[in-house]
């Protein structure tokens, strides 16, 4: 698998010559469409401030956040336009999100120079008027000490580069940027014959008060990126929380691939629970925590990994949050509903007292890895159920996604479609849009819009004892009820209701679903999504525009449920 067509990220110490070598390398590769980008120059261009001014007025932490945002923007050119040679800042690889972005969209090359040469180059740049906030020094000796300390601090991250490019020659003579760029070009060609590169993937950022984390999406990336991420985190043990079905299908080979990619000592354990919603209870929760205790897990050196659908990410995430007030956590969702919804946004929980997700918390993972390859072994019923959550995003806020889904749903229902990865990506971006703006559901009318169809759905699930409907199937029925209610209340036109109902009606609901209107209403009254026992629903004014309404006359709610019961 060639490096051509991927970004080339040059990493290394300040003064290593990344910019000068990068410009020359981009010239060599210009026929392949490459252009050169200096990340620090992009930051100055976008913010209108020098790096020193950002450090002085905002802080280094804020600079790192800006750096990540602009790195992400630059990286996405790989998928939308053409590849680049990108000279990064000396501290760019320090953030896990940045490393994920660079691994996914290109290859990292460590431009390795001696501290002496780096100091010489930095002094030259300072004399030309450049300001380097982290390297302010009284003299050359102090500067060399600072660079040496930076190298010790960052070496672990520089060594994770795909290629280690040493700029000094065996004879010790210095070479100019053009000569170095040509040698790097030859080294890249040689690498293509000896190293198998990882599959490319896209990375998005989930913003969290507990720390931003990457959401990576790409086919075939799960084991390789998980191994690299565990290595990044310096974990000595990984505990995979999964269910019986996923364990039989994946865990043994998956663990072997993780260990191979990790390239170091790592103990991998698994905790297996029975498959299905009925396992999402307090007894199973404490079984998982008891297993953590027996393994004597430590939040400083161990990591919990959920491998499965929404049930696993919900209960596994909750257990990780409760144990020692929070184990590091990675979600690897294996179902469509897990990939586009349950694993993203930090919600964890269990069912309690006959109520869906009645106990839970918000707990941000370190990483979410979405690999569509897992969907190939997914039961068709599970795949179909997952489509309902994607349709939800389209109905509440994305007419563009609705246009795609309404045309392609029949094809998707026949089996995995070649465009499913793009649809997953678009759905994840929609979910992140709400989560990033209102992580803890404290702003009314933002993240709460994601509850479209769910108040009905949770009532239907509870009324059937959580045994007759998959969650996605209940959501499909809940959206049909909410859409009908929207029309009944005069919010949605009959024509638009008909358009939506035709599409939602294509989602199959297999088997017998037996509950009464009164049973569903009773369960809905107890649903946690209601406020102070007032009925509260997310409804539609049009495709792509959702609103919240309270205190709706119960006769209208019952009519909506009667409609659903009449069509299943």
XYZ file of C-alpha atoms in Angstrom:
568
model
C 0.000 0.000 0.000
C 1.741 3.167 -1.193
C 2.239 6.429 0.642
C 1.257 8.359 -2.464
C -2.022 10.216 -2.121
C -1.619 10.552 1.641
C -0.516 13.557 3.602
C 3.114 13.524 4.729
C 3.377 14.983 8.231
C 6.874 16.114 9.205
C 7.326 16.020 12.973
C 10.331 16.755 15.156
C 12.084 19.302 17.329
C 11.841 23.029 16.687
C 14.720 23.856 14.393
C 14.826 20.431 12.763
C 14.252 21.934 9.323
C 10.746 20.567 8.814
C 9.567 23.621 6.875
C 12.604 23.986 4.614
C 12.752 20.257 3.820
C 8.968 20.105 3.446
C 8.889 22.864 0.844
C 11.508 21.074 -1.250
C 9.774 17.706 -0.869
C 6.461 19.196 -2.034
C 8.289 20.499 -5.122
C 9.529 16.974 -5.904
C 5.980 15.650 -5.480
C 4.129 18.455 -7.251
C 3.318 16.236 -10.218
C 1.370 14.059 -7.804
C -0.695 17.056 -6.752
C 1.155 17.711 -3.500
C 1.380 21.172 -1.973
C 3.218 22.415 1.106
C 1.553 23.631 4.302
C 3.278 25.004 7.379
C 0.919 24.375 10.287
C 2.196 27.310 12.353
C 1.726 29.652 9.393
C -1.847 28.352 8.980
C -2.529 29.101 12.645
C -1.279 32.666 12.215
C -3.344 33.082 9.054
C -6.571 31.798 10.634
C -6.274 33.547 14.019
C -4.657 36.781 12.867
C -2.192 36.431 15.771
C 1.402 35.279 15.998
C 2.136 32.130 18.001
C 3.714 34.295 20.696
C 0.596 36.472 20.900
C -1.649 33.416 21.305
C 0.585 32.124 24.114
C 0.574 35.532 25.800
C -3.128 36.375 25.476
C -4.742 32.937 25.652
C -2.287 30.349 27.084
C -0.440 27.351 25.723
C -3.483 25.118 26.335
C -5.617 27.315 24.103
C -2.888 27.307 21.468
C -2.930 23.495 21.485
C -6.709 23.494 20.999
C -6.399 25.870 18.035
C -3.568 23.752 16.642
C -5.783 20.654 16.742
C -8.708 22.420 15.071
C -6.532 23.645 12.201
C -4.713 20.314 11.886
C -8.108 18.631 11.503
C -9.147 21.118 8.802
C -5.880 20.611 6.938
C -6.102 16.813 7.224
C -9.554 16.717 5.650
C -8.130 18.131 2.425
C -6.822 14.617 1.854
C -10.336 13.327 1.386
C -11.746 16.385 -0.361
C -8.960 17.829 -2.535
C -5.370 16.618 -2.767
C -2.520 15.555 -0.476
C -0.034 17.861 1.224
C 3.393 17.872 2.803
C 2.680 19.363 6.230
C 5.368 20.769 8.532
C 3.922 20.505 12.030
C 4.903 22.359 15.172
C 7.391 20.705 17.494
C 4.654 19.954 20.040
C 1.932 18.854 17.606
C 2.355 15.099 18.316
C 1.868 15.597 22.067
C -1.941 15.407 21.885
C -3.516 11.989 21.305
C -6.139 13.577 19.041
C -3.416 15.007 16.819
C -1.671 11.655 16.538
C -4.966 10.020 15.560
C -5.618 12.678 12.910
C -2.155 12.232 11.424
C -2.208 8.414 11.510
C -5.579 8.361 9.806
C -4.947 10.767 6.950
C -1.287 10.259 6.224
C 2.089 9.133 7.453
C 4.315 10.742 10.063
C 8.012 11.286 9.347
C 10.280 12.151 12.252
C 12.832 14.628 10.966
C 15.619 13.874 13.433
C 18.458 16.346 13.930
C 21.054 16.765 16.643
C 20.243 19.185 19.455
C 23.275 21.189 18.350
C 21.927 21.573 14.812
C 18.408 22.382 16.061
C 19.830 25.115 18.330
C 21.797 26.562 15.442
C 18.665 26.672 13.265
C 16.545 28.201 16.039
C 19.099 30.962 16.647
C 19.111 31.693 12.916
C 15.302 31.995 12.887
C 15.327 34.227 15.989
C 17.812 36.550 14.327
C 15.385 36.794 11.397
C 12.669 38.067 13.733
C 10.793 34.838 14.490
C 9.418 34.462 18.035
C 9.420 31.060 19.783
C 7.666 31.319 23.192
C 8.898 27.989 24.561
C 12.505 28.645 23.614
C 13.180 32.117 25.051
C 16.779 31.878 26.311
C 19.593 34.076 27.577
C 22.256 32.320 25.517
C 22.994 29.394 23.200
C 23.848 27.048 26.087
C 20.475 27.645 27.772
C 18.708 27.137 24.445
C 20.482 23.801 23.938
C 19.412 22.678 27.425
C 15.779 23.554 26.661
C 15.890 21.685 23.353
C 17.442 18.647 25.017
C 14.675 18.623 27.636
C 12.026 18.954 24.904
C 13.547 16.000 23.069
C 13.464 13.849 26.203
C 9.835 14.826 26.819
C 8.710 14.233 23.234
C 10.902 11.370 22.039
C 8.230 8.793 22.920
C 5.816 10.511 20.527
C 8.345 11.198 17.780
C 9.321 7.524 17.797
C 5.765 6.578 16.839
C 6.324 8.027 13.367
C 5.990 5.702 10.399
C 9.468 6.736 9.269
C 12.503 7.888 11.201
C 14.493 10.199 8.893
C 17.932 11.108 10.245
C 19.218 14.257 8.571
C 22.902 13.944 9.524
C 25.115 11.944 7.188
C 27.450 9.133 8.360
C 30.403 11.436 7.656
C 28.916 14.265 9.698
C 28.716 16.707 6.792
C 25.714 18.994 6.514
C 23.311 18.737 3.592
C 21.022 21.442 2.304
C 17.184 21.160 2.328
C 17.030 20.194 -1.352
C 19.433 17.287 -0.850
C 17.581 16.169 2.285
C 14.213 16.329 0.499
C 15.514 14.121 -2.312
C 16.857 11.592 0.202
C 13.514 11.630 1.993
C 11.735 11.043 -1.302
C 13.925 7.993 -1.975
C 13.330 6.757 1.578
C 9.561 6.997 1.073
C 9.816 4.902 -2.087
C 11.886 2.298 -0.254
C 9.378 2.273 2.606
C 6.562 1.365 0.208
C 8.386 -1.876 -0.579
C 9.046 -2.852 3.025
C 6.227 -1.498 5.220
C 2.525 -2.253 5.000
C 0.735 0.982 5.794
C -2.430 1.063 7.891
C -5.788 1.711 6.204
C -6.711 5.373 5.992
C -9.442 6.748 8.208
C -11.132 10.017 9.056
C -11.011 11.555 12.507
C -13.543 13.878 14.086
C -13.397 15.595 17.463
C -15.904 15.133 20.257
C -15.634 18.074 22.632
C -16.039 17.220 26.295
C -15.578 18.973 29.611
C -13.748 15.787 30.632
C -11.322 16.142 27.729
C -11.795 16.167 23.967
C -11.489 12.771 22.297
C -11.181 11.511 18.719
C -13.866 9.590 16.860
C -12.100 7.636 14.108
C -14.006 6.087 11.186
C -12.579 3.688 8.615
C -12.791 0.118 7.346
C -10.220 -2.265 8.781
C -8.804 0.146 11.368
C -10.045 -1.259 14.683
C -7.208 -3.564 15.777
C -4.337 -1.525 14.353
C -5.495 1.815 15.691
C -6.484 0.288 19.028
C -3.014 -1.210 19.430
C -1.401 2.118 18.579
C -3.703 3.993 20.958
C -3.037 1.624 23.865
C 0.671 2.126 23.241
C 0.078 5.895 23.232
C -1.568 5.634 26.634
C 1.237 3.515 28.133
C -1.297 0.953 29.375
C 0.062 -2.330 30.709
C -3.284 -4.140 30.640
C -6.405 -3.914 28.525
C -9.762 -5.388 29.584
C -12.243 -6.054 26.798
C -15.887 -5.944 27.918
C -18.056 -7.817 25.446
C -21.000 -10.202 25.097
C -21.114 -13.913 24.303
C -21.875 -13.443 20.609
C -19.119 -10.905 19.915
C -16.640 -12.877 22.015
C -17.102 -15.979 19.845
C -16.775 -13.980 16.632
C -13.886 -11.647 17.343
C -12.126 -11.488 20.678
C -9.373 -14.094 20.220
C -8.135 -12.865 16.823
C -8.806 -9.280 17.788
C -6.640 -9.585 20.896
C -3.814 -11.147 18.887
C -3.874 -8.282 16.364
C -3.897 -5.685 19.147
C -0.867 -7.284 20.792
C 0.953 -7.447 17.439
C 0.269 -3.796 16.688
C 1.134 -2.720 20.222
C 4.728 -3.971 19.715
C 5.358 -4.288 23.418
C 4.275 -6.179 26.543
C 0.524 -5.972 27.037
C -1.867 -8.237 28.967
C -5.335 -8.516 27.449
C -8.272 -9.877 29.449
C -11.928 -10.166 28.599
C -15.147 -9.900 30.572
C -18.048 -11.619 28.834
C -21.717 -10.985 29.658
C -24.868 -12.534 28.165
C -26.043 -10.838 24.965
C -29.172 -8.695 24.922
C -30.941 -5.834 26.671
C -31.876 -8.002 29.656
C -28.196 -8.021 30.674
C -28.187 -4.250 31.104
C -29.095 -4.457 34.788
C -27.537 -3.809 38.189
C -26.501 -7.443 38.731
C -24.476 -7.526 35.510
C -23.052 -4.093 36.274
C -21.667 -5.290 39.590
C -20.433 -8.533 38.009
C -18.283 -6.392 35.713
C -17.048 -4.272 38.619
C -16.271 -7.432 40.612
C -14.163 -8.619 37.665
C -12.308 -5.275 37.674
C -11.646 -5.776 41.371
C -10.316 -9.328 40.917
C -7.931 -8.064 38.259
C -6.894 -5.239 40.617
C -7.170 -2.713 37.810
C -5.539 0.674 38.165
C -6.676 3.864 36.443
C -3.012 4.793 35.996
C -1.943 1.748 34.001
C -5.014 -0.138 32.752
C -7.713 0.550 30.198
C -11.264 -0.710 29.637
C -12.414 -1.416 26.063
C -16.051 -1.995 25.147
C -16.432 -4.256 22.124
C -20.068 -4.714 21.146
C -23.340 -2.903 20.586
C -25.188 -0.254 22.569
C -25.773 -2.517 25.570
C -22.028 -3.095 25.946
C -20.990 0.547 25.563
C -23.725 1.639 28.001
C -23.023 -0.841 30.796
C -19.281 -1.130 30.166
C -18.898 2.634 30.168
C -20.932 2.913 33.371
C -18.785 0.282 35.101
C -15.594 2.013 33.958
C -16.873 5.324 35.323
C -17.802 3.888 38.720
C -14.621 1.891 39.315
C -11.953 3.987 41.074
C -13.939 7.039 39.893
C -13.040 6.378 36.325
C -10.914 3.921 34.326
C -9.588 5.085 30.946
C -12.122 3.907 28.355
C -12.216 3.159 24.633
C -15.392 2.274 22.734
C -15.235 -0.073 19.732
C -18.888 -0.411 18.636
C -19.703 -3.456 16.497
C -23.341 -2.687 15.612
C -24.693 0.055 13.400
C -26.713 1.576 16.232
C -23.608 1.542 18.409
C -21.471 3.171 15.731
C -23.811 6.044 14.923
C -25.325 6.623 18.355
C -24.643 4.685 21.563
C -20.840 4.935 21.615
C -20.763 8.682 20.900
C -21.560 11.396 23.390
C -20.516 9.913 26.723
C -23.850 8.552 27.933
C -23.638 5.385 30.017
C -26.263 3.514 31.994
C -28.388 0.513 32.851
C -32.098 -0.255 32.944
C -33.661 -0.207 36.406
C -37.126 -0.652 37.844
C -38.524 -1.518 34.420
C -37.287 1.779 32.980
C -34.836 2.204 30.131
C -31.446 3.720 31.085
C -32.872 4.825 34.430
C -29.460 4.793 36.161
C -26.433 6.223 34.429
C -23.858 8.924 34.015
C -21.948 10.997 31.500
C -18.413 9.668 31.030
C -16.233 10.585 28.093
C -14.082 7.851 26.542
C -10.497 8.406 25.427
C -11.356 7.259 21.914
C -14.185 5.877 19.773
C -13.152 3.552 16.925
C -15.794 2.951 14.254
C -14.933 0.138 11.864
C -17.684 -0.733 9.351
C -16.074 -4.163 8.747
C -17.785 -5.382 11.935
C -21.146 -4.852 10.236
C -20.456 -7.694 7.779
C -21.187 -10.234 10.508
C -24.153 -8.323 11.896
C -27.555 -9.971 11.719
C -29.762 -8.303 9.138
C -32.314 -7.461 11.827
C -29.630 -5.606 13.848
C -28.455 -3.750 10.756
C -31.988 -2.665 9.876
C -32.608 -1.538 13.442
C -29.520 0.661 13.314
C -30.791 2.522 10.271
C -33.545 4.064 12.398
C -31.066 6.180 14.377
C -29.528 7.481 11.134
C -33.001 8.394 9.858
C -33.592 10.220 13.145
C -30.612 12.529 12.522
C -31.927 13.285 9.051
C -35.441 14.094 10.252
C -34.459 16.400 13.100
C -31.720 18.374 11.407
C -30.396 17.298 8.010
C -32.588 17.500 4.910
C -29.469 16.600 2.896
C -29.054 13.296 4.748
C -32.803 12.685 4.440
C -32.580 13.053 0.654
C -29.816 10.418 0.561
C -31.589 7.981 2.886
C -35.037 8.249 1.322
C -33.508 7.231 -2.018
C -31.129 4.539 -0.762
C -33.085 2.905 2.106
C -34.484 0.041 0.026
C -30.969 -0.795 -1.147
C -29.576 -0.579 2.384
C -32.295 -2.890 3.679
C -31.228 -5.542 1.168
C -27.798 -5.666 2.798
C -24.583 -3.717 3.274
C -24.262 -1.005 0.676
C -20.927 0.258 -0.616
C -21.887 3.728 0.543
C -22.548 2.726 4.154
C -19.230 4.157 5.404
C -20.110 7.600 4.036
C -23.589 7.394 5.568
C -22.074 6.407 8.934
C -19.653 9.319 8.696
C -22.459 11.777 7.966
C -24.551 10.379 10.824
C -21.635 10.630 13.263
C -21.064 14.251 12.260
C -24.732 14.961 12.942
C -24.557 13.319 16.377
C -21.407 15.275 17.231
C -23.073 18.523 16.233
C -25.590 18.145 19.081
C -23.195 16.575 21.587
C -20.484 19.202 21.122
C -22.949 22.017 21.743
C -24.742 20.487 24.735
C -22.749 17.618 26.227
C -24.736 17.251 29.450
C -28.229 18.069 28.106
C -28.315 21.309 30.081
C -29.440 23.545 27.230
C -33.078 22.898 26.433
C -33.779 22.188 22.829
C -30.258 21.209 21.670
C -29.085 17.700 22.595
C -32.616 16.946 23.744
C -33.678 16.952 20.079
C -31.856 13.616 19.769
C -34.747 12.161 21.794
C -37.013 12.324 18.739
C -39.127 9.153 18.833
C -37.461 7.920 22.016
C -40.138 8.760 24.578
C -42.573 6.591 22.631
C -39.831 4.018 21.953
C -38.896 3.588 25.608
C -42.564 3.151 26.470
C -42.926 0.474 23.778
C -39.788 -1.359 24.956
C -40.849 -1.304 28.589
C -44.424 -2.332 27.745
C -43.069 -5.435 25.985
C -40.667 -6.304 28.797
C -37.604 -5.457 26.677
C -37.990 -8.813 24.917
C -39.933 -8.207 21.679
C -38.257 -5.181 20.126
C -34.673 -4.211 19.471
C -33.980 -0.645 20.531
C -33.704 0.547 16.927
C -37.011 -1.108 16.040
C -38.682 0.633 18.969
C -37.176 3.942 17.827
C -38.561 3.378 14.322
C -42.024 2.870 15.782
C -41.513 5.804 18.139
C -40.650 8.092 15.229
C -43.775 6.973 13.387
C -45.835 7.840 16.463
C -44.074 11.200 16.934
C -44.457 12.086 13.268
C -48.180 11.193 13.348
C -48.555 13.290 16.530
C -46.792 16.196 14.795
C -49.397 16.063 12.035
C -52.259 15.634 14.509
C -51.197 18.817 16.317
C -50.894 20.792 13.106
C -47.121 21.129 13.198
C -46.397 18.947 10.172
C -48.302 19.031 6.905
C -50.141 15.919 5.789
C -47.980 15.733 2.661
C -44.754 15.760 4.667
C -46.171 13.255 7.150
C -47.009 10.962 4.242
C -43.478 11.332 2.819
C -41.898 10.450 6.167
C -44.325 7.630 6.942
C -43.619 5.932 3.606
C -39.894 5.809 4.381
C -40.274 4.820 8.049
C -42.789 2.183 7.043
C -40.073 0.421 5.050
C -38.180 -0.447 8.236
C -39.250 -4.016 9.059
C -40.598 -4.943 12.496
C -40.305 -8.747 12.618
C -42.226 -10.995 14.970
C -45.224 -10.262 17.135
C -45.370 -7.018 19.126
C -47.996 -7.174 21.852
C -48.811 -4.245 24.097
C -51.836 -2.055 24.651
C -52.182 1.703 24.390
C -52.678 2.008 28.141
C -49.602 -0.119 28.896
C -47.440 2.078 26.684
C -48.841 5.304 28.175
C -48.222 4.063 31.704
C -44.579 3.255 30.934
C -44.094 6.561 29.121
C -45.282 8.473 32.196
C -42.311 7.008 34.083
C -39.769 7.646 31.347
C -36.787 9.737 32.472
C -37.107 11.936 29.398
C -40.302 13.442 30.752
C -39.905 16.544 32.917
C -41.600 16.663 36.346
C -44.144 14.099 35.130
C -45.225 16.393 32.288
C -45.371 14.710 28.918
C -42.614 16.176 26.778
C -42.008 15.251 23.157
C -39.657 16.107 20.331
C -41.850 16.671 17.265
C -41.381 17.801 13.657
C -42.368 21.041 11.983
C -40.792 19.872 8.735
C -38.148 17.432 7.553
C -34.941 18.746 9.102
C -36.616 20.926 11.744
C -37.545 19.522 15.159
C -39.224 21.273 18.085
C -40.113 20.417 21.695
C -43.657 20.463 22.996
C -45.003 19.860 26.527
C -48.379 19.213 28.152
C -49.934 17.560 25.139
C -53.435 16.234 25.753
C -53.182 12.520 26.445
C -55.934 11.752 23.945
C -53.594 12.846 21.127
C -50.782 10.691 22.502
C -53.087 7.675 22.643
C -54.194 8.277 19.058
C -50.562 8.263 17.959
C -49.977 4.922 19.692
C -53.202 3.526 18.220
C -51.926 4.493 14.774
C -48.655 2.619 15.350
C -50.481 -0.472 16.631
C -52.678 -0.407 13.521
C -49.694 -0.612 11.140
C -47.536 -3.299 12.770
